[in-house]
Structures are given as structure tokens and as C-alpha cells.
PDB file of C-alpha atoms in Angstrom:
ATOM      1  CA  ASP A 171     168.517  38.106 148.534  1.00  0.00           C
ATOM      2  CA  ARG A 172     165.040  39.300 149.496  1.00  0.00           C
ATOM      3  CA  PRO A 173     162.627  37.075 151.467  1.00  0.00           C
ATOM      4  CA  GLY A 174     160.095  37.323 148.666  1.00  0.00           C
ATOM      5  CA  SER A 175     162.540  35.908 146.150  1.00  0.00           C
ATOM      6  CA  ARG A 176     163.278  32.940 148.429  1.00  0.00           C
ATOM      7  CA  VAL A 177     159.546  32.254 148.797  1.00  0.00           C
ATOM      8  CA  ASN A 178     159.036  32.447 145.044  1.00  0.00           C
ATOM      9  CA  GLY A 179     161.996  30.115 144.557  1.00  0.00           C
ATOM     10  CA  ARG A 180     160.502  27.571 146.917  1.00  0.00           C
ATOM     11  CA  ARG A 181     157.192  27.816 145.061  1.00  0.00           C
ATOM     12  CA  VAL A 182     158.895  27.154 141.730  1.00  0.00           C
ATOM     13  CA  LEU A 183     160.831  24.216 143.212  1.00  0.00           C
ATOM     14  CA  GLY A 184     157.624  22.849 144.725  1.00  0.00           C
ATOM     15  CA  ALA A 185     155.878  23.070 141.366  1.00  0.00           C
ATOM     16  CA  VAL A 186     158.734  21.218 139.665  1.00  0.00           C
ATOM     17  CA  VAL A 187     158.710  18.453 142.287  1.00  0.00           C
ATOM     18  CA  ALA A 188     154.925  18.150 142.092  1.00  0.00           C
ATOM     19  CA  GLY A 189     155.127  17.870 138.317  1.00  0.00           C
ATOM     20  CA  ALA A 190     157.760  15.171 138.541  1.00  0.00           C
ATOM     21  CA  LEU A 191     155.670  13.202 141.034  1.00  0.00           C
ATOM     22  CA  SER A 192     152.648  13.522 138.757  1.00  0.00           C
ATOM     23  CA  VAL A 193     154.593  12.059 135.835  1.00  0.00           C
ATOM     24  CA  ALA A 194     155.857   9.227 138.051  1.00  0.00           C
ATOM     25  CA  PHE A 195     152.297   8.459 139.151  1.00  0.00           C
ATOM     26  CA  LEU A 196     151.023   8.233 135.600  1.00  0.00           C
ATOM     27  CA  ALA A 197     153.944   6.154 134.398  1.00  0.00           C
ATOM     28  CA  GLY A 198     153.796   3.625 137.214  1.00  0.00           C
ATOM     29  CA  CYS A 199     154.195   2.974 140.936  1.00  0.00           C
ATOM     30  CA  THR A 200     157.935   2.502 140.468  1.00  0.00           C
ATOM     31  CA  GLN A 201     160.303   3.288 137.632  1.00  0.00           C
ATOM     32  CA  ASN A 202     160.900   0.500 135.114  1.00  0.00           C
ATOM     33  CA  ALA A 203     163.947  -0.115 132.953  1.00  0.00           C
ATOM     34  CA  ASP A 204     163.484  -0.346 129.202  1.00  0.00           C
ATOM     35  CA  PHE A 205     164.493  -3.680 127.688  1.00  0.00           C
ATOM     36  CA  ALA A 206     164.282  -2.691 124.023  1.00  0.00           C
ATOM     37  CA  SER A 207     167.100  -3.871 121.799  1.00  0.00           C
ATOM     38  CA  ASP A 208     168.214  -2.490 118.464  1.00  0.00           C
ATOM     39  CA  GLY A 209     165.724  -3.231 115.728  1.00  0.00           C
ATOM     40  CA  ASN A 210     162.729  -3.481 118.042  1.00  0.00           C
ATOM     41  CA  GLN A 211     160.068  -0.804 118.202  1.00  0.00           C
ATOM     42  CA  THR A 212     159.638   1.397 121.254  1.00  0.00           C
ATOM     43  CA  GLY A 213     157.090   4.184 121.633  1.00  0.00           C
ATOM     44  CA  TYR A 214     155.815   6.566 124.299  1.00  0.00           C
ATOM     45  CA  VAL A 215     152.214   7.499 124.950  1.00  0.00           C
ATOM     46  CA  SER A 216     151.861  11.025 126.348  1.00  0.00           C
ATOM     47  CA  GLY A 217     150.529  10.785 129.907  1.00  0.00           C
ATOM     48  CA  GLY A 218     150.770   7.009 129.805  1.00  0.00           C
ATOM     49  CA  GLY A 219     153.448   4.395 129.543  1.00  0.00           C
ATOM     50  CA  VAL A 220     156.204   3.221 127.276  1.00  0.00           C
ATOM     51  CA  TYR A 221     155.378   0.373 124.922  1.00  0.00           C
ATOM     52  CA  THR A 222     157.903  -1.949 123.324  1.00  0.00           C
ATOM     53  CA  GLU A 223     157.395  -4.517 120.568  1.00  0.00           C
ATOM     54  CA  ILE A 224     159.889  -7.341 120.081  1.00  0.00           C
ATOM     55  CA  LYS A 225     160.480  -8.919 116.702  1.00  0.00           C
ATOM     56  CA  PRO A 226     159.939 -12.719 116.635  1.00  0.00           C
ATOM     57  CA  ALA A 227     163.624 -13.366 115.899  1.00  0.00           C
ATOM     58  CA  ASP A 228     164.626 -11.386 119.010  1.00  0.00           C
ATOM     59  CA  ARG A 229     162.216 -12.984 121.474  1.00  0.00           C
ATOM     60  CA  LYS A 230     163.521 -15.013 124.388  1.00  0.00           C
ATOM     61  CA  PRO A 231     162.408 -18.630 124.983  1.00  0.00           C
ATOM     62  CA  ALA A 232     159.081 -19.182 126.665  1.00  0.00           C
ATOM     63  CA  GLU A 233     158.871 -18.805 130.431  1.00  0.00           C
ATOM     64  CA  THR A 234     157.136 -21.423 132.591  1.00  0.00           C
ATOM     65  CA  PHE A 235     155.160 -21.127 135.804  1.00  0.00           C
ATOM     66  CA  THR A 236     152.567 -22.782 137.995  1.00  0.00           C
ATOM     67  CA  ALA A 237     150.376 -20.456 140.055  1.00  0.00           C
ATOM     68  CA  THR A 238     147.053 -20.102 141.862  1.00  0.00           C
ATOM     69  CA  LEU A 239     144.264 -17.754 140.781  1.00  0.00           C
ATOM     70  CA  ASP A 240     142.265 -15.654 143.222  1.00  0.00           C
ATOM     71  CA  THR A 241     139.463 -18.206 142.748  1.00  0.00           C
ATOM     72  CA  GLY A 242     141.722 -20.935 144.144  1.00  0.00           C
ATOM     73  CA  LYS A 243     142.112 -22.629 140.763  1.00  0.00           C
ATOM     74  CA  LYS A 244     145.580 -23.630 139.579  1.00  0.00           C
ATOM     75  CA  ILE A 245     146.934 -22.247 136.322  1.00  0.00           C
ATOM     76  CA  THR A 246     150.098 -23.095 134.400  1.00  0.00           C
ATOM     77  CA  SER A 247     151.939 -21.481 131.528  1.00  0.00           C
ATOM     78  CA  ALA A 248     151.437 -24.718 129.562  1.00  0.00           C
ATOM     79  CA  GLU A 249     147.672 -24.100 129.515  1.00  0.00           C
ATOM     80  CA  LEU A 250     148.233 -20.824 127.672  1.00  0.00           C
ATOM     81  CA  LEU A 251     150.574 -22.158 124.996  1.00  0.00           C
ATOM     82  CA  GLY A 252     149.168 -21.954 121.491  1.00  0.00           C
ATOM     83  CA  LYS A 253     147.223 -18.775 122.331  1.00  0.00           C
ATOM     84  CA  VAL A 254     148.245 -15.151 122.235  1.00  0.00           C
ATOM     85  CA  HIS A 255     147.526 -13.908 125.763  1.00  0.00           C
ATOM     86  CA  VAL A 256     148.029 -10.964 128.119  1.00  0.00           C
ATOM     87  CA  LEU A 257     149.575 -10.738 131.580  1.00  0.00           C
ATOM     88  CA  ASN A 258     148.991  -7.581 133.641  1.00  0.00           C
ATOM     89  CA  PHE A 259     151.086  -7.071 136.793  1.00  0.00           C
ATOM     90  CA  TRP A 260     149.254  -5.023 139.441  1.00  0.00           C
ATOM     91  CA  PHE A 261     148.157  -4.595 143.049  1.00  0.00           C
ATOM     92  CA  ALA A 262     145.132  -2.926 144.623  1.00  0.00           C
ATOM     93  CA  ALA A 263     146.775   0.107 146.254  1.00  0.00           C
ATOM     94  CA  CYS A 264     148.622   1.069 143.055  1.00  0.00           C
ATOM     95  CA  GLY A 265     147.042   4.281 141.745  1.00  0.00           C
ATOM     96  CA  PRO A 266     147.998   3.738 138.086  1.00  0.00           C
ATOM     97  CA  CYS A 267     146.558   0.214 138.292  1.00  0.00           C
ATOM     98  CA  ARG A 268     143.195   1.724 139.234  1.00  0.00           C
ATOM     99  CA  VAL A 269     143.494   4.218 136.385  1.00  0.00           C
ATOM    100  CA  GLU A 270     144.027   1.547 133.730  1.00  0.00           C
ATOM    101  CA  ALA A 271     141.640  -1.145 135.044  1.00  0.00           C
ATOM    102  CA  ALA A 272     138.669  -0.129 132.885  1.00  0.00           C
ATOM    103  CA  ARG A 273     140.877   0.122 129.793  1.00  0.00           C
ATOM    104  CA  LEU A 274     142.219  -3.393 130.303  1.00  0.00           C
ATOM    105  CA  GLU A 275     138.689  -4.698 130.804  1.00  0.00           C
ATOM    106  CA  LYS A 276     137.587  -2.943 127.597  1.00  0.00           C
ATOM    107  CA  ALA A 277     140.465  -4.556 125.690  1.00  0.00           C
ATOM    108  CA  TYR A 278     139.575  -7.952 127.156  1.00  0.00           C
ATOM    109  CA  ASN A 279     135.915  -7.590 126.148  1.00  0.00           C
ATOM    110  CA  HIS A 280     136.974  -6.512 122.654  1.00  0.00           C
ATOM    111  CA  TYR A 281     138.039 -10.107 121.995  1.00  0.00           C
ATOM    112  CA  SER A 282     134.988 -11.715 123.624  1.00  0.00           C
ATOM    113  CA  GLY A 283     137.168 -14.081 125.611  1.00  0.00           C
ATOM    114  CA  THR A 284     139.208 -15.362 122.647  1.00  0.00           C
ATOM    115  CA  ILE A 285     142.381 -13.702 123.979  1.00  0.00           C
ATOM    116  CA  PRO A 286     143.040 -14.810 127.568  1.00  0.00           C
ATOM    117  CA  PHE A 287     143.871 -12.025 130.034  1.00  0.00           C
ATOM    118  CA  VAL A 288     145.428 -12.953 133.373  1.00  0.00           C
ATOM    119  CA  GLY A 289     146.225 -10.452 136.090  1.00  0.00           C
ATOM    120  CA  VAL A 290     149.286 -11.034 138.247  1.00  0.00           C
ATOM    121  CA  ASN A 291     148.694  -9.530 141.681  1.00  0.00           C
ATOM    122  CA  THR A 292     152.102  -8.911 143.209  1.00  0.00           C
ATOM    123  CA  TYR A 293     151.106  -7.873 146.745  1.00  0.00           C
ATOM    124  CA  ASP A 294     147.559  -8.667 147.900  1.00  0.00           C
ATOM    125  CA  SER A 295     145.588 -11.566 149.330  1.00  0.00           C
ATOM    126  CA  ALA A 296     142.823 -13.159 147.252  1.00  0.00           C
ATOM    127  CA  PRO A 297     139.981 -11.294 149.039  1.00  0.00           C
ATOM    128  CA  THR A 298     141.684  -7.930 148.458  1.00  0.00           C
ATOM    129  CA  ALA A 299     142.240  -8.733 144.787  1.00  0.00           C
ATOM    130  CA  GLN A 300     138.634  -9.845 144.364  1.00  0.00           C
ATOM    131  CA  ALA A 301     137.352  -6.685 146.066  1.00  0.00           C
ATOM    132  CA  PHE A 302     139.371  -4.595 143.594  1.00  0.00           C
ATOM    133  CA  GLU A 303     138.032  -6.617 140.663  1.00  0.00           C
ATOM    134  CA  ALA A 304     134.449  -6.165 141.850  1.00  0.00           C
ATOM    135  CA  ALA A 305     134.887  -2.423 142.420  1.00  0.00           C
ATOM    136  CA  HIS A 306     136.445  -1.872 138.992  1.00  0.00           C
ATOM    137  CA  LYS A 307     134.292  -4.437 137.139  1.00  0.00           C
ATOM    138  CA  VAL A 308     137.287  -6.531 136.082  1.00  0.00           C
ATOM    139  CA  THR A 309     136.020  -9.918 134.872  1.00  0.00           C
ATOM    140  CA  TYR A 310     139.224 -11.774 134.000  1.00  0.00           C
ATOM    141  CA  PRO A 311     141.056 -13.656 136.793  1.00  0.00           C
ATOM    142  CA  SER A 312     144.269 -12.818 138.599  1.00  0.00           C
ATOM    143  CA  VAL A 313     147.085 -14.923 139.975  1.00  0.00           C
ATOM    144  CA  ILE A 314     147.867 -14.275 143.650  1.00  0.00           C
ATOM    145  CA  ASP A 315     151.633 -14.068 143.355  1.00  0.00           C
ATOM    146  CA  ALA A 316     152.707 -12.215 146.516  1.00  0.00           C
ATOM    147  CA  THR A 317     153.902 -15.300 148.404  1.00  0.00           C
ATOM    148  CA  THR A 318     155.091 -17.676 145.695  1.00  0.00           C
ATOM    149  CA  THR A 319     156.276 -14.995 143.212  1.00  0.00           C
ATOM    150  CA  SER A 320     156.331 -17.758 140.594  1.00  0.00           C
ATOM    151  CA  VAL A 321     155.032 -15.563 137.764  1.00  0.00           C
ATOM    152  CA  GLN A 322     157.140 -12.583 138.807  1.00  0.00           C
ATOM    153  CA  TYR A 323     160.195 -14.829 138.846  1.00  0.00           C
ATOM    154  CA  ALA A 324     159.355 -16.271 135.430  1.00  0.00           C
ATOM    155  CA  TYR A 325     159.153 -12.783 133.901  1.00  0.00           C
ATOM    156  CA  SER A 326     161.809 -11.077 136.015  1.00  0.00           C
ATOM    157  CA  GLY A 327     163.719 -10.191 132.850  1.00  0.00           C
ATOM    158  CA  PHE A 328     160.745  -8.116 131.701  1.00  0.00           C
ATOM    159  CA  VAL A 329     159.167  -6.888 134.934  1.00  0.00           C
ATOM    160  CA  PRO A 330     161.578  -5.353 137.475  1.00  0.00           C
ATOM    161  CA  PRO A 331     160.857  -6.279 141.117  1.00  0.00           C
ATOM    162  CA  ASP A 332     157.810  -4.480 142.543  1.00  0.00           C
ATOM    163  CA  ALA A 333     157.382  -2.454 139.344  1.00  0.00           C
ATOM    164  CA  VAL A 334     153.737  -2.074 138.406  1.00  0.00           C
ATOM    165  CA  PRO A 335     151.736  -1.697 136.353  1.00  0.00           C
ATOM    166  CA  VAL A 336     153.353  -3.651 133.557  1.00  0.00           C
ATOM    167  CA  THR A 337     151.384  -5.382 130.808  1.00  0.00           C
ATOM    168  CA  LEU A 338     152.887  -8.142 128.653  1.00  0.00           C
ATOM    169  CA  VAL A 339     151.547  -9.540 125.379  1.00  0.00           C
ATOM    170  CA  ILE A 340     152.688 -13.151 125.034  1.00  0.00           C
ATOM    171  CA  ASP A 341     152.815 -14.857 121.639  1.00  0.00           C
ATOM    172  CA  LYS A 342     151.396 -18.326 120.946  1.00  0.00           C
ATOM    173  CA  HIS A 343     154.824 -19.841 121.637  1.00  0.00           C
ATOM    174  CA  GLY A 344     154.841 -18.402 125.155  1.00  0.00           C
ATOM    175  CA  ARG A 345     157.368 -15.656 124.415  1.00  0.00           C
ATOM    176  CA  VAL A 346     157.020 -11.996 125.393  1.00  0.00           C
ATOM    177  CA  ALA A 347     156.158 -10.124 122.195  1.00  0.00           C
ATOM    178  CA  ALA A 348     155.250  -6.682 123.563  1.00  0.00           C
ATOM    179  CA  ARG A 349     155.279  -4.778 126.831  1.00  0.00           C
ATOM    180  CA  VAL A 350     153.587  -1.664 128.170  1.00  0.00           C
ATOM    181  CA  THR A 351     155.558  -0.176 131.045  1.00  0.00           C
ATOM    182  CA  GLY A 352     153.276   2.030 133.116  1.00  0.00           C
ATOM    183  CA  VAL A 353     149.667   2.960 132.488  1.00  0.00           C
ATOM    184  CA  VAL A 354     147.844   1.606 129.438  1.00  0.00           C
ATOM    185  CA  GLU A 355     146.600   4.982 128.224  1.00  0.00           C
ATOM    186  CA  GLN A 356     143.921   3.637 125.872  1.00  0.00           C
ATOM    187  CA  ALA A 357     142.402   0.217 125.269  1.00  0.00           C
ATOM    188  CA  THR A 358     143.201   0.570 121.560  1.00  0.00           C
ATOM    189  CA  ILE A 359     146.924   0.814 122.280  1.00  0.00           C
ATOM    190  CA  LEU A 360     146.815  -2.631 123.839  1.00  0.00           C
ATOM    191  CA  THR A 361     144.482  -4.126 121.222  1.00  0.00           C
ATOM    192  CA  ASP A 362     146.732  -2.836 118.437  1.00  0.00           C
ATOM    193  CA  LEU A 363     149.721  -4.575 120.052  1.00  0.00           C
ATOM    194  CA  ILE A 364     147.711  -7.775 120.468  1.00  0.00           C
ATOM    195  CA  ASP A 365     146.409  -7.679 116.888  1.00  0.00           C
ATOM    196  CA  ARG A 366     149.918  -7.417 115.485  1.00  0.00           C
ATOM    197  CA  VAL A 367     151.015 -10.453 117.484  1.00  0.00           C
ATOM    198  CA  VAL A 368     147.911 -12.417 116.460  1.00  0.00           C
ATOM    199  CA  SER A 369     148.528 -11.570 112.780  1.00  0.00           C
ATOM    200  CA  GLU A 370     151.919 -13.300 112.923  1.00  0.00           C
ATOM    201  CA  GLY A 371     150.178 -16.670 112.950  1.00  0.00           C
ATOM    202  CA  GLN A 372     147.930 -15.946 109.974  1.00  0.00           C
TER     203      GLN A 372
END
């Protein structure tokens, strides 16, 4: 067993570990479990996250919450009923959250405000969240959920603890209709998911 072979072996192992960490970074800050059931559609975006669509017949009852936005305004799940909307779980120090911020904003702007987007900040204070939003030009509001965890608790069946980023598309009845686990690779991936949920009511 020559010293050179041991060095080369360590280099190969290091490359494998680095590759694995790179994939973990792109997929999300922590690993998420897939909740897809038989008959529902699950797909994988290379370099991005896993997306899952849930058929209307398989969706769970609506979740409820009361929370406070980073602006200090209260928001409730009842206010969002009747509208397809998006919840994005994130925090400022999450690398993948920074990667996808512009894509989420592009998807939000695509609908000119007709589809509500609400961030769910799982870790930060309001000033930290607002600084992130200003730096990344995010114009939709975020719930500050670190202390109350009311939104995280409501969607605990879909968002594992401390697992971000996760993006949920909620149907007009308040039920989770689609989920992206990890980075939203392209704005069009999210808008396609939203459009399919919107079309259900037409």
C-alpha cells in the first residue's frame, strides 16, 4: 500500500463528499421526507428540488393559523380562503433560500398580485427578514414564525421541522395541492404548478 495510493484515495473520497454536500446544498438546508402517495405526481428537477402534486381527492383538510407578518400586521389562514396561494418556508442564512429568492419573486410578479405569496420565516427576527427581502428585492410579505411556530405547526405534515426551503401551493379550499421540496429551480416550474391548481376552479 504505497503512500501515493493512500493520498489519491483520500482525494477521491474528498471529491465524493464534496459532491454530496453540493447536492445537499442545492436540494435544501436539511433533508426533507417525500409525502407523495400512490396516484399523485412526483418529479425531480436536476440541480433543484423535488416537486409533488396532490390530486384533489387525496388532499387533507385545510390547515388554520393566525400569525404576524414582518410588517407587524396580523394574518390568518381564513383571509386566504377562496384564493389559490403560495407559502414559502425560509430563513435568511439558508443558502438555497438566497438562490431561489429571485425566482419566487419572478413567479409572484407573473400574476401581478392576483396570487398571494406569503413567506414563512422559520428562524429570524422581523428586521433580519426585511433586510433579506430588501437585498433580494422580494416584495411579498413574510410571517415571522420563529417564536410562535403557528404556521410551521399547521403545516408540520408537509414541512419537516427546520427543513427549508419548502414551497407549498395551497388550493382555494385551503388544502395543500403541490409542494416543492428544496430549491425552486425555475420560476416556470412554480407557475406551472400554480396554473394547474387555478385551472381546477374553472
